XYZ file of N, CA, C and O in Angstrom:
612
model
N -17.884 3.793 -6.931
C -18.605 2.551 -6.888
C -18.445 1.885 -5.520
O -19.370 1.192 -5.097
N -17.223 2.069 -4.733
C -17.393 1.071 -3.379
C -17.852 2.410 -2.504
O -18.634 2.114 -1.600
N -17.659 3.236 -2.555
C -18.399 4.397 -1.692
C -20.001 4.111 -1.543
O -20.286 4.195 -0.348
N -20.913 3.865 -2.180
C -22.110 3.186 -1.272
C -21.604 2.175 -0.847
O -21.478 2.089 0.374
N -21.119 1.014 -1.747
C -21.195 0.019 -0.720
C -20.343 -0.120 0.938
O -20.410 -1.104 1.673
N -19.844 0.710 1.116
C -19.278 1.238 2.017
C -20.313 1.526 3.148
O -20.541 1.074 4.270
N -20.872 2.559 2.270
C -21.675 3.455 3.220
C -22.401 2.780 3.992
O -22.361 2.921 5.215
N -23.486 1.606 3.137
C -24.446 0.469 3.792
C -23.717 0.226 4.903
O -24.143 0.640 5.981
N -22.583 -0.434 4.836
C -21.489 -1.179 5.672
C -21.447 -0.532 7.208
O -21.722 -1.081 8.275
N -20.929 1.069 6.894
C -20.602 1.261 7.831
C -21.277 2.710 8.341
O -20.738 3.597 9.004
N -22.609 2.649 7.819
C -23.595 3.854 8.752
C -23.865 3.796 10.288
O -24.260 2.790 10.877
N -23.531 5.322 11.009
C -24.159 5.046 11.929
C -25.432 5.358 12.748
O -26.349 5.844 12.084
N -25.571 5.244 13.550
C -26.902 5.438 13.954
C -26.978 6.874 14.325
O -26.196 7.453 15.080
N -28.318 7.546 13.526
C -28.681 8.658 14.065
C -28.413 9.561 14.796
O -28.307 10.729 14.423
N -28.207 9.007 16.390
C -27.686 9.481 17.509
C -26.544 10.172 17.535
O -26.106 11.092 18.226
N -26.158 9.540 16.643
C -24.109 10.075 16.177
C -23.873 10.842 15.512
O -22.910 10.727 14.754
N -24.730 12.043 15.526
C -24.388 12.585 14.071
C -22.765 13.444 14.531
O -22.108 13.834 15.497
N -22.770 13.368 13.208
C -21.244 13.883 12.671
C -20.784 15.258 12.027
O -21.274 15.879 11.083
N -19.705 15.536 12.818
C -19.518 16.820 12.666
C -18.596 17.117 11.643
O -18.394 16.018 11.128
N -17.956 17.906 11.077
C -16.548 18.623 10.597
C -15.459 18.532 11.043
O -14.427 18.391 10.388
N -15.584 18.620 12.489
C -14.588 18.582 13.368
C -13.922 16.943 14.135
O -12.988 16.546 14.832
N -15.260 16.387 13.359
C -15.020 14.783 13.501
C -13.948 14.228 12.698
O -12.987 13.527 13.018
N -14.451 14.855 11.211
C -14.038 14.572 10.311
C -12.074 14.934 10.262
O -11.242 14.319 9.596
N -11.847 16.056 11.165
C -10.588 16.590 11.038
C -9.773 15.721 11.563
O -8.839 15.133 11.018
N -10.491 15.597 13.606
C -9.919 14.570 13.791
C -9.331 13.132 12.981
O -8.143 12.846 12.832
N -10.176 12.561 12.648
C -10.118 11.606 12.117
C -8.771 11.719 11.108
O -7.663 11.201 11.239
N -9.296 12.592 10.057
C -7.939 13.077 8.887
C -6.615 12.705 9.651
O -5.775 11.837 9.414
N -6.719 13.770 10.773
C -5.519 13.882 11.156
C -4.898 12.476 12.258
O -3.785 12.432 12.783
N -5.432 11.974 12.313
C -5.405 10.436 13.111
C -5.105 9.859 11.874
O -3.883 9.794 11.742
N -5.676 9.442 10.974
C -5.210 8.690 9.989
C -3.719 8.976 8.763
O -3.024 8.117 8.221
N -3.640 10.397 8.657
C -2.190 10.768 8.588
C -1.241 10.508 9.189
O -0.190 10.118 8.681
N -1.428 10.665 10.290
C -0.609 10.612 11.061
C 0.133 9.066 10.941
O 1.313 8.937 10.616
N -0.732 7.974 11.246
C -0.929 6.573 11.429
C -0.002 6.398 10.043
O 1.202 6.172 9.918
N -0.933 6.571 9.177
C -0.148 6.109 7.770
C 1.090 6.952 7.695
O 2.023 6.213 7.381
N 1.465 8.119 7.842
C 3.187 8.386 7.801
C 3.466 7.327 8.705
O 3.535 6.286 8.052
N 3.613 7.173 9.627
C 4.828 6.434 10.541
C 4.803 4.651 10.093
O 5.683 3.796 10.191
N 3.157 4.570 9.495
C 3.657 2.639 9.133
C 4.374 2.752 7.268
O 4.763 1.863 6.511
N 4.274 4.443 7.079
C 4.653 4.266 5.434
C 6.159 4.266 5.344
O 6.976 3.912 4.493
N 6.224 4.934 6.856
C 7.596 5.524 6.493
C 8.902 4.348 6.930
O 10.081 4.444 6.591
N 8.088 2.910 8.033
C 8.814 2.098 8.259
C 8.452 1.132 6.931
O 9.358 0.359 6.622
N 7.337 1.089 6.180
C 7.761 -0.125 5.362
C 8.305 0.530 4.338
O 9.043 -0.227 3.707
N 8.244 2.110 3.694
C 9.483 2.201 2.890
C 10.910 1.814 3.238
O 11.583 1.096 2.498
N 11.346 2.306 4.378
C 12.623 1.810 4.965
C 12.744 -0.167 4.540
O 13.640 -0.818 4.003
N 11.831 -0.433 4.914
C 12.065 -1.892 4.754
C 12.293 -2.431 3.332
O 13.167 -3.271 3.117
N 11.328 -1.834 2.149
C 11.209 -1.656 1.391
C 12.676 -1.881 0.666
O 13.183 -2.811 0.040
N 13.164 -0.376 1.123
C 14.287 -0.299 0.378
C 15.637 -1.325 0.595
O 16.536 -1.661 -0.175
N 15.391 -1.599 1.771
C 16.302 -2.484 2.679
C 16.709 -3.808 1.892
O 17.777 -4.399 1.733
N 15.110 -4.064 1.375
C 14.627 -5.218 1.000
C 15.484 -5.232 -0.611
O 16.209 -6.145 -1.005
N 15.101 -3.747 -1.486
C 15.678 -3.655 -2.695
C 17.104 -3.696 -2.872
O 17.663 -4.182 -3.856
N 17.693 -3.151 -1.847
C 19.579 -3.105 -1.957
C 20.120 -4.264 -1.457
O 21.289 -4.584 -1.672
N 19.179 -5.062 -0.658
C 19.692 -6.320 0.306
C 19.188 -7.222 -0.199
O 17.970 -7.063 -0.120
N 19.387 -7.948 -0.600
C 17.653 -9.317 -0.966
C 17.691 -10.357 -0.206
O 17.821 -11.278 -1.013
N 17.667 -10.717 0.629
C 18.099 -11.829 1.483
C 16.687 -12.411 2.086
O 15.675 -11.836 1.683
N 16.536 -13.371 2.908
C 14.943 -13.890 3.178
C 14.631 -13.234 4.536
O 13.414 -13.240 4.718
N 15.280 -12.697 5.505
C 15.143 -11.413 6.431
C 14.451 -10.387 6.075
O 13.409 -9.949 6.562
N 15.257 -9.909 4.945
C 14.376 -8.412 4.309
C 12.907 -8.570 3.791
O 11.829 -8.128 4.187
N 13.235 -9.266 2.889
C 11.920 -10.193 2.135
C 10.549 -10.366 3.427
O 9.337 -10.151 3.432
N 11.301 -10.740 4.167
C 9.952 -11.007 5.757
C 9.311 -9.698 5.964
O 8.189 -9.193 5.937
N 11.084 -9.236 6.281
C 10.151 -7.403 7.277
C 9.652 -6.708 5.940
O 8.519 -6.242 6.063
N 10.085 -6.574 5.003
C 9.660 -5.633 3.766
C 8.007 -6.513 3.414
O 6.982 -5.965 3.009
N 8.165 -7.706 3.667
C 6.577 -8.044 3.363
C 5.378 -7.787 4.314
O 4.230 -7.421 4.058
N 6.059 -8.124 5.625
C 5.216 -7.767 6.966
C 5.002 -6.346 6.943
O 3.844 -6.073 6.627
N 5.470 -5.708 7.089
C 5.559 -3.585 7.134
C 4.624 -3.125 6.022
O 3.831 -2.185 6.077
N 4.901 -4.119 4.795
C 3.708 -3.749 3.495
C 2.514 -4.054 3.905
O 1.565 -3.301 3.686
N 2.401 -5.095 4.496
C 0.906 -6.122 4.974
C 0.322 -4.702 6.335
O -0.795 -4.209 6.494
N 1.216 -4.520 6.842
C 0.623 -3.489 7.982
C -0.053 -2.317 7.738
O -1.118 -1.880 8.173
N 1.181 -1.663 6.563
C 0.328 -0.473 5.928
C -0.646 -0.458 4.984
O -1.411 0.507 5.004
N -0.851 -1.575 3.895
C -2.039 -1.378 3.501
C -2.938 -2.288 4.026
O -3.627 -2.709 3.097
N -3.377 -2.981 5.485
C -4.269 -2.715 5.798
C -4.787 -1.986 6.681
O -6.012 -1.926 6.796
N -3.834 -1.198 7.584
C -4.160 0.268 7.901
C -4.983 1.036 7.138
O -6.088 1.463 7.472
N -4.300 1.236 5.889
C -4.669 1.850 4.876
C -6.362 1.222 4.308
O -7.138 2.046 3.822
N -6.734 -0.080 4.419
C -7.579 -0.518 3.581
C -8.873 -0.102 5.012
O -10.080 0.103 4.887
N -8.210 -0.098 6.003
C -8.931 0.010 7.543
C -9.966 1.450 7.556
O -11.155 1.555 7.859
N -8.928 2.519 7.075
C -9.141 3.541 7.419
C -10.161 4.201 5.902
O -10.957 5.135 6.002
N -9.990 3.759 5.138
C -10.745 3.788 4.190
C -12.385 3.418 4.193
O -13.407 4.018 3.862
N -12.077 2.139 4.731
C -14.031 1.513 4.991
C -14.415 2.585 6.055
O -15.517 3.131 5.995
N -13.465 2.904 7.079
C -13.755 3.849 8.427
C -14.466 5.547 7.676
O -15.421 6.315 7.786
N -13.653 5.420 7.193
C -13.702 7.772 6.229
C -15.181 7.285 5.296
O -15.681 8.219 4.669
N -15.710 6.274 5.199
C -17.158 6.653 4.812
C -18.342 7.314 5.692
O -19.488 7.549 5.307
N -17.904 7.504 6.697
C -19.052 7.702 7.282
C -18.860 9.093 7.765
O -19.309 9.396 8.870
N -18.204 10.009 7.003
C -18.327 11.173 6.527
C -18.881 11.535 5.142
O -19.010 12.631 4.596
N -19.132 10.456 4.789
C -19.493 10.705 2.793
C -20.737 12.332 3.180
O -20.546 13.515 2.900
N -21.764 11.760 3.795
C -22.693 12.779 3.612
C -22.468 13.736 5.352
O -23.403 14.008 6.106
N -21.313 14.000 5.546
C -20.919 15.423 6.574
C -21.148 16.665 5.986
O -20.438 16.670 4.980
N -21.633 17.515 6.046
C -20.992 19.010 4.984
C -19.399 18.973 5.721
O -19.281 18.917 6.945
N -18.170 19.012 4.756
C -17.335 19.532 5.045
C -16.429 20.483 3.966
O -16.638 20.542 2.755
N -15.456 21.153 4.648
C -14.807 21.805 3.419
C -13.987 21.080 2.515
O -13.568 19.938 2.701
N -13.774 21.823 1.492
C -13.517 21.537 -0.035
C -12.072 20.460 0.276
O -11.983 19.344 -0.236
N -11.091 21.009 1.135
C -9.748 20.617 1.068
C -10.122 19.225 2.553
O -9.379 18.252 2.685
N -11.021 19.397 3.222
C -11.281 18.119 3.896
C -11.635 17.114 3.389
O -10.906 16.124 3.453
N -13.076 17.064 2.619
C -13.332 16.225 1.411
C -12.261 15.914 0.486
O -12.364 14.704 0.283
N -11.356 16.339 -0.134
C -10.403 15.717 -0.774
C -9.603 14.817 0.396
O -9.410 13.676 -0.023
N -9.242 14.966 1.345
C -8.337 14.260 1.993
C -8.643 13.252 2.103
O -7.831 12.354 1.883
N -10.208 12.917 2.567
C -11.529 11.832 2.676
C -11.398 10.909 1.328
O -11.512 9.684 1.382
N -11.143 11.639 0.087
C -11.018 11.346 -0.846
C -10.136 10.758 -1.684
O -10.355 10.152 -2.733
N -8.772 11.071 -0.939
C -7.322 10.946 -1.400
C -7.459 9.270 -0.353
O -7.205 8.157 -0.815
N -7.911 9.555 1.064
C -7.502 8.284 1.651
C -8.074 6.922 0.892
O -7.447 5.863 0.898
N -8.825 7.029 0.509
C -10.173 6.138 -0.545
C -9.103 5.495 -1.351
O -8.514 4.429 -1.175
N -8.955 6.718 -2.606
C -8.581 6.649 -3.320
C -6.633 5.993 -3.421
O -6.196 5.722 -4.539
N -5.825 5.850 -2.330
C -5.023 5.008 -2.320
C -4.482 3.610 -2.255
O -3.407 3.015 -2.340
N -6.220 3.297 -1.994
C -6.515 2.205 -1.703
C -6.484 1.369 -3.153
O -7.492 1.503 -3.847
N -5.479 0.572 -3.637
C -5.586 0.113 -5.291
C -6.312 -0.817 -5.215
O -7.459 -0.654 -5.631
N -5.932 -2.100 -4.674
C -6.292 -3.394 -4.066
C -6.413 -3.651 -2.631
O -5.395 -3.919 -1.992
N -7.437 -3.602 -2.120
C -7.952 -3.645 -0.913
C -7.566 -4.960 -0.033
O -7.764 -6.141 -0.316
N -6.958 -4.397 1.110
C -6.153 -5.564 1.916
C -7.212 -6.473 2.351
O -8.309 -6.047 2.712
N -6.896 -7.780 2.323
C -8.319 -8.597 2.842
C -8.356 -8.400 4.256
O -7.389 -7.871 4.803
N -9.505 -8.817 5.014
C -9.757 -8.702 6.265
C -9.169 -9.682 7.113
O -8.743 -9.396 8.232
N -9.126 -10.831 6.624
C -8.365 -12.211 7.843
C -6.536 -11.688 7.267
O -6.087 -11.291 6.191
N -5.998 -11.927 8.457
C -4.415 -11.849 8.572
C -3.731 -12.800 8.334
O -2.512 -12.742 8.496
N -4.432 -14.052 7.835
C -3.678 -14.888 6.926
C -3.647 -14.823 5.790
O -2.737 -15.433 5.228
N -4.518 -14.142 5.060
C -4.330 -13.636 3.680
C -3.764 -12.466 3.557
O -2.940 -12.263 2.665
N -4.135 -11.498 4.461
C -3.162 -10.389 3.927
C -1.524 -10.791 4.342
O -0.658 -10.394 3.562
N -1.186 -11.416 5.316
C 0.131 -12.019 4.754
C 0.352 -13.014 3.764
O 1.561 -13.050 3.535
N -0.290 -13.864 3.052
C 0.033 -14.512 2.087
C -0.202 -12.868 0.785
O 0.706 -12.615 -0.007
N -0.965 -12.353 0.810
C -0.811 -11.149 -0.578
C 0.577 -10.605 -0.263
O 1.408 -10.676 -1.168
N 0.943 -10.060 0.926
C 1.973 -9.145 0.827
C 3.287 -10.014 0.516
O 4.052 -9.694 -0.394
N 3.488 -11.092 1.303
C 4.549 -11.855 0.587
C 4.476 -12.500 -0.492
O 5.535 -13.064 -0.767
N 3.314 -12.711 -1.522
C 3.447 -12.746 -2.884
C 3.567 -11.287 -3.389
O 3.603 -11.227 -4.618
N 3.621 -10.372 -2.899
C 4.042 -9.064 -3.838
C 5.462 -8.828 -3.898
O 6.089 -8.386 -4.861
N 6.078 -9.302 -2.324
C 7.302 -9.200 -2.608
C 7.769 -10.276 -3.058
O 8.987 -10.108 -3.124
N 7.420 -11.618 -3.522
C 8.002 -12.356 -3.444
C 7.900 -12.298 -5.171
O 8.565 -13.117 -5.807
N 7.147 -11.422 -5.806
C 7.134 -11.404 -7.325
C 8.095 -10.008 -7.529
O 8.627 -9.809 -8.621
N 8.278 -9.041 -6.378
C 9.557 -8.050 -6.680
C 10.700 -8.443 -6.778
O 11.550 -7.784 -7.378
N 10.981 -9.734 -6.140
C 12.209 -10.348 -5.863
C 12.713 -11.305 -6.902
O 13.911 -11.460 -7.137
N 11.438 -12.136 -7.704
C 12.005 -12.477 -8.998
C 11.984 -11.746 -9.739
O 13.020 -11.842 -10.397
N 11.180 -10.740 -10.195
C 11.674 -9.734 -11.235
C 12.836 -8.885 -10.851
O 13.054 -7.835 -11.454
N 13.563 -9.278 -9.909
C 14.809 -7.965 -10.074
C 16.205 -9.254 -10.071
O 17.400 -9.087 -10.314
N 15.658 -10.166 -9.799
C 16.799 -11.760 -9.779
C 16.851 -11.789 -10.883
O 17.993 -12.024 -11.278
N 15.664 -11.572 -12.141
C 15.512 -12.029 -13.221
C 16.609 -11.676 -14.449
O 16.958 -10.508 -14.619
N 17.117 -12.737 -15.275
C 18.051 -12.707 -16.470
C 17.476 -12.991 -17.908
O 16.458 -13.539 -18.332
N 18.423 -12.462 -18.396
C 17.820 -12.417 -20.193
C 18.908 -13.159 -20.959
O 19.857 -12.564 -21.471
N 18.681 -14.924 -21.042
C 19.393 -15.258 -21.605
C 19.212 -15.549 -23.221
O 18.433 -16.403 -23.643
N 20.075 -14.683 -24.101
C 19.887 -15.096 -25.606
C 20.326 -16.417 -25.938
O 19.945 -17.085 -26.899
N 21.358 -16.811 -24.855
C 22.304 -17.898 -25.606
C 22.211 -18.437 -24.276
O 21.731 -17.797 -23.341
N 22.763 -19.866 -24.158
C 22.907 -20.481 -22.460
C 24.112 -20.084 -22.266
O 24.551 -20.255 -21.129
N 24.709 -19.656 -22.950
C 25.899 -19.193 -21.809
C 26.281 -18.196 -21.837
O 27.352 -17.826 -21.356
N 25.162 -17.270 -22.642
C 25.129 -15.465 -22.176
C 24.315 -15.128 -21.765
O 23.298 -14.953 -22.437
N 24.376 -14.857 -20.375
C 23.188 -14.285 -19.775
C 23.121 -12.803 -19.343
O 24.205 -12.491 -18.849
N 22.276 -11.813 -19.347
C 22.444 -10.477 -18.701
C 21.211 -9.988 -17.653
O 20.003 -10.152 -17.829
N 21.704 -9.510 -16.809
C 21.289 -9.231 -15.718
C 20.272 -7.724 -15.822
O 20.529 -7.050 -16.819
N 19.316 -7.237 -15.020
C 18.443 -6.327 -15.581
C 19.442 -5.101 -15.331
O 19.125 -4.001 -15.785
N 20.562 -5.246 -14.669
C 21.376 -4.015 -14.759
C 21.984 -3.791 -16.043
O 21.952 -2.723 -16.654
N 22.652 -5.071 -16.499
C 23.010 -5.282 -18.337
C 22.215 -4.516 -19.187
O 22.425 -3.597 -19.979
N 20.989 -5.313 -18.705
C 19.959 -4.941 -19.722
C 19.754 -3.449 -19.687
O 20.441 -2.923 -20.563
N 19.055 -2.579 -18.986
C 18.831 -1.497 -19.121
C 20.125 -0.677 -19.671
O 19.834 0.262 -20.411
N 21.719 -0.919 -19.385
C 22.805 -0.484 -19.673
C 22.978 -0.669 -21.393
O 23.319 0.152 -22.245
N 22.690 -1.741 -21.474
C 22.477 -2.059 -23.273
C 21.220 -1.533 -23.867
O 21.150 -1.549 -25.096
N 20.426 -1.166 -23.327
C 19.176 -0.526 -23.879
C 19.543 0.971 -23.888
O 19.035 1.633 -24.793
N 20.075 1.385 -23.312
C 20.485 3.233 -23.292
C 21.808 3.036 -24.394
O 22.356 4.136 -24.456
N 22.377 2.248 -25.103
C 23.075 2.566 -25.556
C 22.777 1.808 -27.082
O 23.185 2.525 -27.996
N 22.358 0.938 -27.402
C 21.957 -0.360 -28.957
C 20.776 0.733 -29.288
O 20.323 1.437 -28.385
N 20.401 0.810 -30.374
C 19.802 0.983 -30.929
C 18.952 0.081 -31.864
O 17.919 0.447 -32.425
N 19.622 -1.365 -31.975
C 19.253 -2.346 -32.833
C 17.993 -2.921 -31.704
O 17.286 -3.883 -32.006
């Protein structure tokens, strides 16, 4: 469904036609790109999960904001191979990049930093988060899952 609307978006002119070998390039430019911003906001990521502090929280939100709109970038960009002939395992790649795309990063950089620091900033209360039965028993989601592998009630 966003693959035409894509396409409208971002056809080009005639003159340009497009090769296979365009298409590789490209693949391989955009792999490339996305390992190295995936592989620093996992790092941050995790940084962010073992550490929680409002430092991590920043870079783990900023590094997220970078890669998916890299990611949301390169996606509107790989339409304009939709109608290339290419091979079977190129088209999937074309396809895979699309398709990682869950929620599409907005275009102004003040919203995609306000999304990415509400994503982390909703990872960070759900892992702060407690289960109190009583006010003065509370358990922590480490409790919890530890009492869930073992109660049966």
């Amino acid at each position: 469904m966003l693959a035409p609307i894509l396409a409208v978006l971002f056809t080009l002119p005639a003159s340009a036609a497009l090769v296979a070998q365009d298409a590789q390039t490209f693949v391989e430019k955009a792999e490339s790109r996305l390992d190295e911003l995936g592989t620093l906001s996992d790092h941050a990521a995790w940084s962010y999960a073992t550490n929680i502090t409002f430092d991590s929280e920043k870079l783990s939100a900023e590094l997220g904001r970078q890669y998916a709109a890299e990611a949301a970038k390169l996606a509107r960009e790989s339409v304009q191979f939709d109608k290339v002939e290419l091979p079977a395992d190129l088209r999937r790649k074309l396809l895979l990049l699309k398709l990682q795309v869950s929620a599409p990063m907005p275009v102004d950089l003040k919203e995609q930093k306000e999304l990415a620091e509400l994503g982390v900033w909703l990872d960070a209360t759900y892992s702060k988060g407690k289960y109190c039965p009583k006010p003065d028993a509370c358990l922590t989601g480490d409790q919890l899952e530890e009492l869930m592998g073992t109660e049966k009630d």
